[in-house]
XYZ file of C-alpha atoms in Angstrom:
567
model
C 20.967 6.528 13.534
C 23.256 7.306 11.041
C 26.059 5.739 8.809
C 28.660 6.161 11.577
C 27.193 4.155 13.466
C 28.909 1.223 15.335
C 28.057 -1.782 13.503
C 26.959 -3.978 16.660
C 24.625 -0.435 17.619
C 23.193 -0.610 14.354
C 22.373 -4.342 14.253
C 20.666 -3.743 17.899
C 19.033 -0.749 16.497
C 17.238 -2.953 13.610
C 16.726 -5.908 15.467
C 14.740 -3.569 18.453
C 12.759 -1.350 15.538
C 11.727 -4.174 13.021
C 10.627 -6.196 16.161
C 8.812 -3.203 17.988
C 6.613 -2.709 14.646
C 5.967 -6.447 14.048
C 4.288 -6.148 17.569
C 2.185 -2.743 16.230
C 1.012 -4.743 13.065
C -0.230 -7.901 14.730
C -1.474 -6.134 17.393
C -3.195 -3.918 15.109
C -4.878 -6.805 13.011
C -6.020 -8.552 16.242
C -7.351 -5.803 18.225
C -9.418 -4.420 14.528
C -10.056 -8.054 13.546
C -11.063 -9.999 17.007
C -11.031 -8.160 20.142
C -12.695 -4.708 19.854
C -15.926 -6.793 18.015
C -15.603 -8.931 20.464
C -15.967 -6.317 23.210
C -12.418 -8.389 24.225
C -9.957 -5.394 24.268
C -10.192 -1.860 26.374
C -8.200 1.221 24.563
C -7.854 3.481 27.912
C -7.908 0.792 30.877
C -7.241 2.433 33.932
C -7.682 -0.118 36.470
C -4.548 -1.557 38.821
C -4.149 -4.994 36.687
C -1.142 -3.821 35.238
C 2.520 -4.554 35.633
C 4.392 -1.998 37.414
C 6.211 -0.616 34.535
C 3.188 0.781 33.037
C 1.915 2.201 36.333
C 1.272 5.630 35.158
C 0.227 4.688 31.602
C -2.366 4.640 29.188
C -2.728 1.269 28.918
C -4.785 -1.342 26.092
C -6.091 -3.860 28.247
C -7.128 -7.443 26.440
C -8.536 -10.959 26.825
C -6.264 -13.592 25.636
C -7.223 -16.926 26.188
C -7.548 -17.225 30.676
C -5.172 -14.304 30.759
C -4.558 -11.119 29.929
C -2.409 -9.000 27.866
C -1.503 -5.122 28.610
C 0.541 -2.222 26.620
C 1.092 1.189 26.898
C -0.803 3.248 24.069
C 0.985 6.199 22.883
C -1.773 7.173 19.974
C -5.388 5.590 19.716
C -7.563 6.573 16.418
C -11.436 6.471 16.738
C -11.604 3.276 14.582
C -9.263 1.461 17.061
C -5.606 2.233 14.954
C -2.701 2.413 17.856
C 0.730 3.313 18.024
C 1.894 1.689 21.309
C 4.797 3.154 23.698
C 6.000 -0.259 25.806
C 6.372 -3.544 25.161
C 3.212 -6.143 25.732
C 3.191 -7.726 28.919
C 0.923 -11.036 29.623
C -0.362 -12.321 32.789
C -1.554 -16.267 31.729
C -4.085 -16.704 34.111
C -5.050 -15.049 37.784
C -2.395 -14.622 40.119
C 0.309 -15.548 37.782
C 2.906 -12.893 37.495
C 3.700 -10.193 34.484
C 5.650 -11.455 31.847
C 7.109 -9.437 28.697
C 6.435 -10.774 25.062
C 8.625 -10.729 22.345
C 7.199 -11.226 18.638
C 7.449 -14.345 18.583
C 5.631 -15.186 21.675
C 2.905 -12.734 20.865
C 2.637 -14.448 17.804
C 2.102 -18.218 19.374
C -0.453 -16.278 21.883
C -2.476 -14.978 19.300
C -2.141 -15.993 15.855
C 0.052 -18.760 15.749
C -1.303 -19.566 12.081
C 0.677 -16.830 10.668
C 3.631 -17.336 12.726
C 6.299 -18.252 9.997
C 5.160 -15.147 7.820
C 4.933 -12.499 11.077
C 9.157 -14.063 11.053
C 9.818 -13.559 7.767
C 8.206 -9.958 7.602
C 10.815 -8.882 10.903
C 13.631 -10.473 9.394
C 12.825 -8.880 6.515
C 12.423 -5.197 7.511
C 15.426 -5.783 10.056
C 17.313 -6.355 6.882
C 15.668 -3.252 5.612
C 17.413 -1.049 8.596
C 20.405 -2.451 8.795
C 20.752 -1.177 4.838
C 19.367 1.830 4.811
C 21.205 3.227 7.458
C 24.899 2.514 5.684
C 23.487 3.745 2.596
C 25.678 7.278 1.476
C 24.114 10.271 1.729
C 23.541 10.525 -2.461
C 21.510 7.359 -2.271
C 19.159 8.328 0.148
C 17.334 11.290 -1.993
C 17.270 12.396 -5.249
C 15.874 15.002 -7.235
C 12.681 12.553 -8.399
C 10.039 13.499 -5.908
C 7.481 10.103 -7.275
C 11.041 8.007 -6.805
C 11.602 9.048 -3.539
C 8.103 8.542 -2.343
C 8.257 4.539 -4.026
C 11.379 3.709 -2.500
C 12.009 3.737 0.861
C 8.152 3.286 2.490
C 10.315 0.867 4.667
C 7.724 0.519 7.059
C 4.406 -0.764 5.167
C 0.921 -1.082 6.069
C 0.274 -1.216 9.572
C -2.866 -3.502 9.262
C -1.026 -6.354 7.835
C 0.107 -8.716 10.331
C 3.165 -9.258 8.010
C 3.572 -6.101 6.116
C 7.075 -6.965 4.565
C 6.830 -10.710 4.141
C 8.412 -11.658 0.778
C 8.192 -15.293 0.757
C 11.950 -16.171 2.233
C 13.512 -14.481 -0.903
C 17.431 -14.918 -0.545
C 18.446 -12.001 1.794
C 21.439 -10.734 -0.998
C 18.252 -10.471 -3.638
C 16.448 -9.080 -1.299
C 18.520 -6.337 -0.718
C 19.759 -5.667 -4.346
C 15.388 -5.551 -5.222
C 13.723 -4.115 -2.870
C 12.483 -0.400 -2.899
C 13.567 -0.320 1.112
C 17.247 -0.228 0.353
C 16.654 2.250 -2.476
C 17.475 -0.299 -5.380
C 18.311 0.467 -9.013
C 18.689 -3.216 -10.871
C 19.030 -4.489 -13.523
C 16.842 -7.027 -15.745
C 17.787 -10.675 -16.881
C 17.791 -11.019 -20.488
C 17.092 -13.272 -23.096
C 17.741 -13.794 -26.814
C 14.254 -14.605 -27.915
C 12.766 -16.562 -31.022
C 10.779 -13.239 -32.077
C 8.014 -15.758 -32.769
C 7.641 -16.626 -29.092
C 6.924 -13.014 -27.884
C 3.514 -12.321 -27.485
C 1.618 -8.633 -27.219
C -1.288 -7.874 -26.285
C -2.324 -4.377 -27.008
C -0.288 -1.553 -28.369
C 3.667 -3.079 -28.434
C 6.484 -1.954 -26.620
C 9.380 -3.515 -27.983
C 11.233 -0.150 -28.953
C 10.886 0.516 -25.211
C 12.384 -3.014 -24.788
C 15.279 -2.331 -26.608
C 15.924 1.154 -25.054
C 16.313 -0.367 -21.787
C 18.531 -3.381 -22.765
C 20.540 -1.198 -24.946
C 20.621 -3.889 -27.869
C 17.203 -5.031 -29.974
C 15.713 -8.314 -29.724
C 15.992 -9.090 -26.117
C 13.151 -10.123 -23.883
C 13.378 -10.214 -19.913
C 12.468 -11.207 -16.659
C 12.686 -9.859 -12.768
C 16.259 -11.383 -11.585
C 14.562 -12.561 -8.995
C 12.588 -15.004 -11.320
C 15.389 -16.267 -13.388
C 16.696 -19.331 -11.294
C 12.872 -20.580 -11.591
C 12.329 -19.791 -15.440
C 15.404 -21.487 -16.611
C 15.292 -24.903 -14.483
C 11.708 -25.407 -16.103
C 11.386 -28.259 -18.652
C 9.854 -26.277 -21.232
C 12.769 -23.266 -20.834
C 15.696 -25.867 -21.533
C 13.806 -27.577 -24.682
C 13.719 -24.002 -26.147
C 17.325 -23.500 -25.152
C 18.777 -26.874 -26.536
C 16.339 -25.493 -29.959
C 18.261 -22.505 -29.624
C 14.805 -20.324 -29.501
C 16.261 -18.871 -26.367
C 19.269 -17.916 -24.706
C 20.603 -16.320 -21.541
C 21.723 -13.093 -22.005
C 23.023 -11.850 -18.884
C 22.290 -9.008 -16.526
C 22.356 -5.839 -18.504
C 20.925 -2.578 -19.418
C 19.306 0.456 -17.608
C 18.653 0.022 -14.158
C 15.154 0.594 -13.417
C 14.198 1.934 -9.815
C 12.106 -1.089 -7.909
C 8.442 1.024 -6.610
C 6.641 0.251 -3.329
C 4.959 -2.697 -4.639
C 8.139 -4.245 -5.383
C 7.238 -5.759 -9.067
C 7.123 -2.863 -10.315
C 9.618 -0.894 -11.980
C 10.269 2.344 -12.716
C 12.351 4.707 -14.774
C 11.642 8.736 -14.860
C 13.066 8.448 -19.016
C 10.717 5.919 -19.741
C 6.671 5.983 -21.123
C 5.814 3.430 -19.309
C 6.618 0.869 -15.960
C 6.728 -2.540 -15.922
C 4.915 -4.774 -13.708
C 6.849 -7.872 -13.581
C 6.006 -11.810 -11.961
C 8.573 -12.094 -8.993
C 8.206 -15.562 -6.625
C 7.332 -13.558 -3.667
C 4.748 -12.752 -1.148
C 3.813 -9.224 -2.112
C 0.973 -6.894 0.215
C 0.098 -10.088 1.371
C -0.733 -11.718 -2.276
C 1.141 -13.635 -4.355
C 3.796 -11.731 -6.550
C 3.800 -14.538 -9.524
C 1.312 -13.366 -11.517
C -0.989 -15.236 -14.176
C -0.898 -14.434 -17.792
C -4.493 -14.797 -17.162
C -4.263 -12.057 -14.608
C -2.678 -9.599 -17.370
C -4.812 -10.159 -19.872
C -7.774 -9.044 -17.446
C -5.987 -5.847 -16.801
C -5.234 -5.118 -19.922
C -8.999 -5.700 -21.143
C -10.538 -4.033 -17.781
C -8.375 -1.089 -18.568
C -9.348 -0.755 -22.080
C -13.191 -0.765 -20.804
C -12.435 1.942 -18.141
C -11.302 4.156 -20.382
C -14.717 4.437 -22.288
C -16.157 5.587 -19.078
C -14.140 6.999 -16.666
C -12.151 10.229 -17.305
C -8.122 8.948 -17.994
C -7.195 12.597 -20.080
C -5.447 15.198 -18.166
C -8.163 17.299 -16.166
C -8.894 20.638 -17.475
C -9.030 23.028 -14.710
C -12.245 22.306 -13.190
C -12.610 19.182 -14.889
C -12.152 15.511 -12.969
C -9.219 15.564 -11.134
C -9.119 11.716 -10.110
C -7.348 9.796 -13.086
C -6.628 6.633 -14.051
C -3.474 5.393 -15.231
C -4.585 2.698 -17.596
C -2.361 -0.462 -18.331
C -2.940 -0.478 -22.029
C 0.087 -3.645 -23.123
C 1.286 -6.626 -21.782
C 3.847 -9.273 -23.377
C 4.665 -12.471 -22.704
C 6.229 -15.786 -24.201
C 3.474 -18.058 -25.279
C 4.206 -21.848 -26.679
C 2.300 -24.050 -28.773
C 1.357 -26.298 -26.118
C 0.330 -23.756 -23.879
C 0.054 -26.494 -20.671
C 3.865 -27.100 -20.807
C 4.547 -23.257 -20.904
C 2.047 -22.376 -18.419
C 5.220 -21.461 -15.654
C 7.000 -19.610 -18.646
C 3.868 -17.523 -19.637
C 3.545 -16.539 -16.407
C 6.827 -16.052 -15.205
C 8.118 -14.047 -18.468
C 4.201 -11.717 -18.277
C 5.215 -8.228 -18.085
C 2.121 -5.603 -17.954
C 2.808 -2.085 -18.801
C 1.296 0.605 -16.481
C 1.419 3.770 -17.839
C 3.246 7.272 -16.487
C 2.320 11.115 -15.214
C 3.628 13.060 -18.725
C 6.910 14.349 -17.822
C 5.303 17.617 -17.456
C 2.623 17.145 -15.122
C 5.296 15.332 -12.839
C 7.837 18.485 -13.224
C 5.012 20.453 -11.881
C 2.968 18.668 -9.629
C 5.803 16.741 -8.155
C 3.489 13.854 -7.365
C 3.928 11.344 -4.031
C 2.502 7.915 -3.415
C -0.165 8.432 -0.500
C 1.541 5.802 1.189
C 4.918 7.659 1.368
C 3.416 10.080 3.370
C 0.767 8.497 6.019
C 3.163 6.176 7.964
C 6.455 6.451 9.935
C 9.577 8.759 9.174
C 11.873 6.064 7.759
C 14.617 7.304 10.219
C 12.534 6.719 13.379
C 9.434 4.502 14.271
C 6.680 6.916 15.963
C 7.869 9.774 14.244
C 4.936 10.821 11.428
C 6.287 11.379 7.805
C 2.869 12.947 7.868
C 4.275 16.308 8.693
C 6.432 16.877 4.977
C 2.729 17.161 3.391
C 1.708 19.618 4.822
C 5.169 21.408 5.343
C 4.767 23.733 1.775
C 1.864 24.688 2.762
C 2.255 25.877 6.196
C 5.592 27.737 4.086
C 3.629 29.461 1.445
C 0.405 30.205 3.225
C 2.193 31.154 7.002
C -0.651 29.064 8.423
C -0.188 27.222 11.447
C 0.596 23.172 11.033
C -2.977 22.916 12.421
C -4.807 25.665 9.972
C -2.357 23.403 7.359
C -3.785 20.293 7.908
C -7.350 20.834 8.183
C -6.889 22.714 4.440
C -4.658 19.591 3.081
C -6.906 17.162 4.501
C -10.161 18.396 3.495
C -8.828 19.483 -0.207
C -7.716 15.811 -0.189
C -10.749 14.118 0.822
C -12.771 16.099 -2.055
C -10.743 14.599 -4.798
C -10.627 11.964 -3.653
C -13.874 10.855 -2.219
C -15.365 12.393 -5.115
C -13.844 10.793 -8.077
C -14.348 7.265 -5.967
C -17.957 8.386 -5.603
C -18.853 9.461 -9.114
C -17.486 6.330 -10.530
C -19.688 4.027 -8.490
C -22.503 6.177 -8.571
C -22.471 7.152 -12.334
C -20.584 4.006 -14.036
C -20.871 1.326 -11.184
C -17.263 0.964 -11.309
C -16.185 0.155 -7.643
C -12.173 1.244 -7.531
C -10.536 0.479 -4.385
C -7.746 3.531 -3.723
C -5.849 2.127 -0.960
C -2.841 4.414 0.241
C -0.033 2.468 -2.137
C -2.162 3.004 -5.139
C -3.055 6.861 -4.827
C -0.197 9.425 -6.323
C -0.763 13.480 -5.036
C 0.288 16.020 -7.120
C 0.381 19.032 -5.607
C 0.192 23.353 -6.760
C 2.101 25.654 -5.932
C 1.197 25.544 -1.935
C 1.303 21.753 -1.547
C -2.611 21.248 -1.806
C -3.601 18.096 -3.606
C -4.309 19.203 -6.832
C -4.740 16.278 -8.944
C -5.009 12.422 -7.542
C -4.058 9.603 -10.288
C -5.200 6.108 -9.337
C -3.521 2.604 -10.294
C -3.755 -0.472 -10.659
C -7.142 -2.306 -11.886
C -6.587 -5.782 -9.701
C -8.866 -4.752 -7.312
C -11.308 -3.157 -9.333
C -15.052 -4.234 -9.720
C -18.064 -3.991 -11.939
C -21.351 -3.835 -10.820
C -22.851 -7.008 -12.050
C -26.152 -5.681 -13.202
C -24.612 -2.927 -15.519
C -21.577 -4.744 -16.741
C -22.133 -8.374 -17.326
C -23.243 -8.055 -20.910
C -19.710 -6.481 -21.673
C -17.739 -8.719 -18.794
C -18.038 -11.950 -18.283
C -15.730 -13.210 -15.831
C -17.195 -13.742 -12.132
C -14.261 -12.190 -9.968
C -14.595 -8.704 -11.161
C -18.966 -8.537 -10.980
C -19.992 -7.849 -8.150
C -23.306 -7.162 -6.601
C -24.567 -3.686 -4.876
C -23.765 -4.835 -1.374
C -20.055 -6.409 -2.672
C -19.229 -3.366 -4.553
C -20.128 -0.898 -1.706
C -18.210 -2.809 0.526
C -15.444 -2.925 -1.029
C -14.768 0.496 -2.228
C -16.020 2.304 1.523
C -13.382 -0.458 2.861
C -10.323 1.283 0.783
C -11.616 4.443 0.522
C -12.009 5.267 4.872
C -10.582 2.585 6.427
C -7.361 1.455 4.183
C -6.405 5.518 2.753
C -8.554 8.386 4.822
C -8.216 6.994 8.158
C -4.480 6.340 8.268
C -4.710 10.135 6.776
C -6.164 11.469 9.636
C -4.739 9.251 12.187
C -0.974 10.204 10.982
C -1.841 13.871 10.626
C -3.229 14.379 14.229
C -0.564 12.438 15.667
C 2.106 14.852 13.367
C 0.438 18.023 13.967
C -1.555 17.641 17.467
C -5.067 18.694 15.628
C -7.941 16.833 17.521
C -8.884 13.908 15.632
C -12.752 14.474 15.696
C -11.861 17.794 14.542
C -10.321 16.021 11.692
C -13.183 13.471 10.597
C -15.571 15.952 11.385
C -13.675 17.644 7.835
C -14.074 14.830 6.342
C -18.146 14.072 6.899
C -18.151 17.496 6.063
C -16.826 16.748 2.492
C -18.697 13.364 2.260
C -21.940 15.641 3.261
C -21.264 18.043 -0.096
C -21.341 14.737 -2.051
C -24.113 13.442 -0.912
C -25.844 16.377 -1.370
C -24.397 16.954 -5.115
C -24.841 13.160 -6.203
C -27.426 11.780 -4.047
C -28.014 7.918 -3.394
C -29.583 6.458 -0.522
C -26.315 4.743 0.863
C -23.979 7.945 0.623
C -26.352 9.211 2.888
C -26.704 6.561 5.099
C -22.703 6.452 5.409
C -22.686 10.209 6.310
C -25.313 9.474 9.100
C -23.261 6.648 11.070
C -23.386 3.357 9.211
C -20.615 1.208 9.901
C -17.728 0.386 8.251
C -16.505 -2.765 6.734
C -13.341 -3.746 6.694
C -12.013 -6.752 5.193
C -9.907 -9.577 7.260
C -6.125 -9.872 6.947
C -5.570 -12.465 9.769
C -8.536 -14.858 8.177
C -11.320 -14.672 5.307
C -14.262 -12.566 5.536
C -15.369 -9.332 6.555
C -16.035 -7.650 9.838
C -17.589 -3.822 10.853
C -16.134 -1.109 12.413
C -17.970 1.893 14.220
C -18.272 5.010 12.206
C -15.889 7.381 13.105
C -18.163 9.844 12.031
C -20.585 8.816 14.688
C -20.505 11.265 17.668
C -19.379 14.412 15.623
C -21.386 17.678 15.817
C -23.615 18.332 13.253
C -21.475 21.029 11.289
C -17.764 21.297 11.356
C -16.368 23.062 14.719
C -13.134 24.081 12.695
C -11.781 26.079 15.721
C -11.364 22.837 17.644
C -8.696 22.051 15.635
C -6.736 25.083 16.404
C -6.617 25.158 20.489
């Protein structure tokens, strides 16, 4: 597609894509979720029960209710991941004839509980389309490689059944703030009793004032502004005059893939704002509560994981720590609850503007998922591209190098931390940024983000007292081999042997290769267990709870057939 497109070919386009990868995603979540540990779903059927369409296919065969449900299957990872190729066609009971399903229907058939969110995350990403592809030319790249990889991950994470729900925001705001359409916006504003402003940690108000271009002006996500100002406590500090509107104004900051979040290449810091949306499946209004635990948990990382600039040779897995936060606090903090929250801003901190010059660095997510100009085309392909440039390797030779450089950092910063400090982080694709050297190798991995961070209970809870972050042994593993292989490696190896046709065992048999080192250099009895087969949990998006997925190590040769992956 392009901008000269028709506009009724356009709208068709859109409407097709965003519906073709709601079907992926739920499919995704049901088959990971429910049928494969159910023993309910078959990956290569090859029996007759098929509609004639898919005669000659690879087919996913599975049990739905008295019927059955097929679809072609274009890609199939060892853990279960698929890319499909057809629509799903359902057969209701014996005899009955083949009928296609559209979203909706699929949804009703399998997870009608989720139904009005599975809508909203179409509508949503048809939106998405129908924007980017009218966009001119200047708007849909820019010099900022970090910018580039936040904004436009249009298609999200393909094991949410809703990856782009946002909670029925108005569509106009929804454009005009969301990274898809490659946003720039601007904040509201507020004159602001200095009094009410609240820091906690080191201030930012000079950064403040930079971005509204006058001092003494607080503000909020535009998207939150409507809600603010029609709360009781917001109009008796208006008619006090302790606040008033200011208006739209001031730089315009670049929205990032998780939405809230906003970023400027000129400025020290971002700013992670409350927004009344669904965001990756949570909910985007956050507590002041919630930023004061950052802020704290931060401050405690810091002591014992490495957040300096590596040395050469030196970790090369970083934190970026969210030091501040601000908010507007009343004296009667029950009636200001919705303002606290609502007007919270934490501020995450940046790559030094020279580290970024020279490592260029990418959100992982940017690059394991679709091409944003075609569904089923991997984006996979422009990591490895500067490498296959500067070394004259292959694509194959490329991505066994990438991948297995990769894995090293990154598996072994997550391991260390556990191992050494008990500190379970949780790198999930959208919250790992690759900077790269002068080939395109991953050179240096930053993690963010401490929501989903935990502390082993036994080590921490004389220094942390609040129950959500402890956790015990068995939690903490879980949770950090759950967004370590299944939510970041996995989709890393499934993209880059769909985008480069390397065998995928040839792939994870780099990885167990580079979880084998670690085990070997840092030892503990379930590192080793992991490298030997044990399974992998996973938690549930479509319902609470956990469930286990086979190790994709698990039927690998002992050492690394490298050659395999080159034909």
């Amino acid at each position: 597609m392009n901008e000269a497109s028709p506009a009724g070919t356009l709208g068709a386009y859109a409407t097709r894509e965003a519906e073709r990868y709601g079907i992926e995603c739920l499919l995704n979540c049901v088959l990971r979720e429910v049928a494969l540990p159910r023993g309910e779903a078959r990956l290569d059927y090859r029996g007759g029960d098929r509609p004639e369409a898919l005669r000659t296919m690879t087919v996913l065969r599975m049990r739905v209710g008295r019927g059955r449900l097929v679809i072609a299957v274009a890609q199939a990872s060892r853990l279960g991941r698929c890319h499909f190729a057809s629509a799903p066609f359902h057969r209701p009971g014996p005899g009955a004839r083949w009928q296609p399903l559209g979203l909706d229907a699929l949804t009703q058939a399998l997870a009608p509980q989720i139904a009005t969110l599975v809508a909203d995350s179409r509508d949503s990403l048809e939106l998405f389309l129908r924007r980017l592809h009218v966009l001119p030319a200047p708007l849909r790249s820019s010099a900022d490689a970090l910018r580039d990889s936040e904004q436009f991950q249009l298609w999200g994470d393909a094991m949410d059944p809703a990856p782009k729900a946002r909670g029925r925001v108005d569509p106009t705001a929804l454009a005009y703030g969301s990274p898809e359409t490659g946003s720039a916006l601007q904040l509201q504003w507020f004159a602001v009793d200095p009094g009410l402003i609240r820091w906690l940690g080191p201030e930012r108000g000079e950064m403040l004032d930079c971005i509204a271009g006058l001092p003494d002006l607080y503000p909020c996500h535009p998207w939150a502004a409507a809600r603010l100002q029609e709360n009781p406590a917001f109009r008796q500090l208006l008619a006090s005059g302790r606040i008033a509107p200011a208006g739209l104004r001031g730089l315009p900051l670049y929205p990032t893939g998780s939405v809230r979040t906003l970023y400027h290449p000129a400025l020290p810091a971002m700013l992670r704002m409350s927004v009344p949306a669904r965001i990756d499946g949570e909910n985007g209004w956050q507590a002041w509560s919630e930023l004061e635990r950052s802020v704290r948990l931060s401050h405690l990382l810091g002591r014992v994981l490495d957040t300096s600039e590596a040395e050469p040779g030196g970790q090369t897995l970083l934190l970026l720590r969210e030091p501040s936060a601000s908010t507007l606090a009343l004296d009667s903090p029950g009636a200001g609850q919705v303002l606290a929250d609502g007007f919270g801003i934490v501020y995450p901190m940046q790559i030094p503007v020279a580290l970024r010059d020279r490592l260029r660095p990418r959100v992982a997510s940017s690059l394991f998922t679709w091409s944003r100009n075609e569904l089923g085309r991997p984006a996979s392909i422009r990591a490895i591209a500067l490498t296959v440039e500067k070394l004259t390797l292959p694509t194959t030779e490329a991505a066994v190098l990438w991948l297995s450089r990769y894995v090293r950092l990154l598996a072994g910063g997550v391991m260390r931390a556990w191992l050494a400090h008990g500190v379970a982080l949780a790198p999930r694709l959208p919250d790992v940024l690759i900077g790269s050297d002068a080939v395109g190798l991953p050179a240096r991995l930053w993690l963010r983000g401490t929501e989903r961070v935990r502390l082993l209970r036994r080590r921490w809870a004389g220094e942390w007292r609040q129950g959500r972050v402890l956790c015990d042994e068995e939690e903490g593993w879980r949770h950090l081999v759950d967004a370590l292989l299944v939510g970041n490696i996995a989709e890393a190896v499934f993209h880059l042997a769909l985008a480069t046709g390397v065998d995928e065992a040839a792939l994870w048999g780099v990885v167990r290769c580079e979880f084998r080192h670690l085990r070997d250099r840092l030892g503990g009895d379930r590192l080793a267990a992991l490298c030997d087969g044990e399974a992998w949990p996973t938690r549930r998006r479509l319902g609470p709870g956990e469930v286990l997925l086979p190790s994709a190590f698990v039927g690998l040769p002992e050492e690394v057939e490298t050659s395999r992956a080159f034909g």
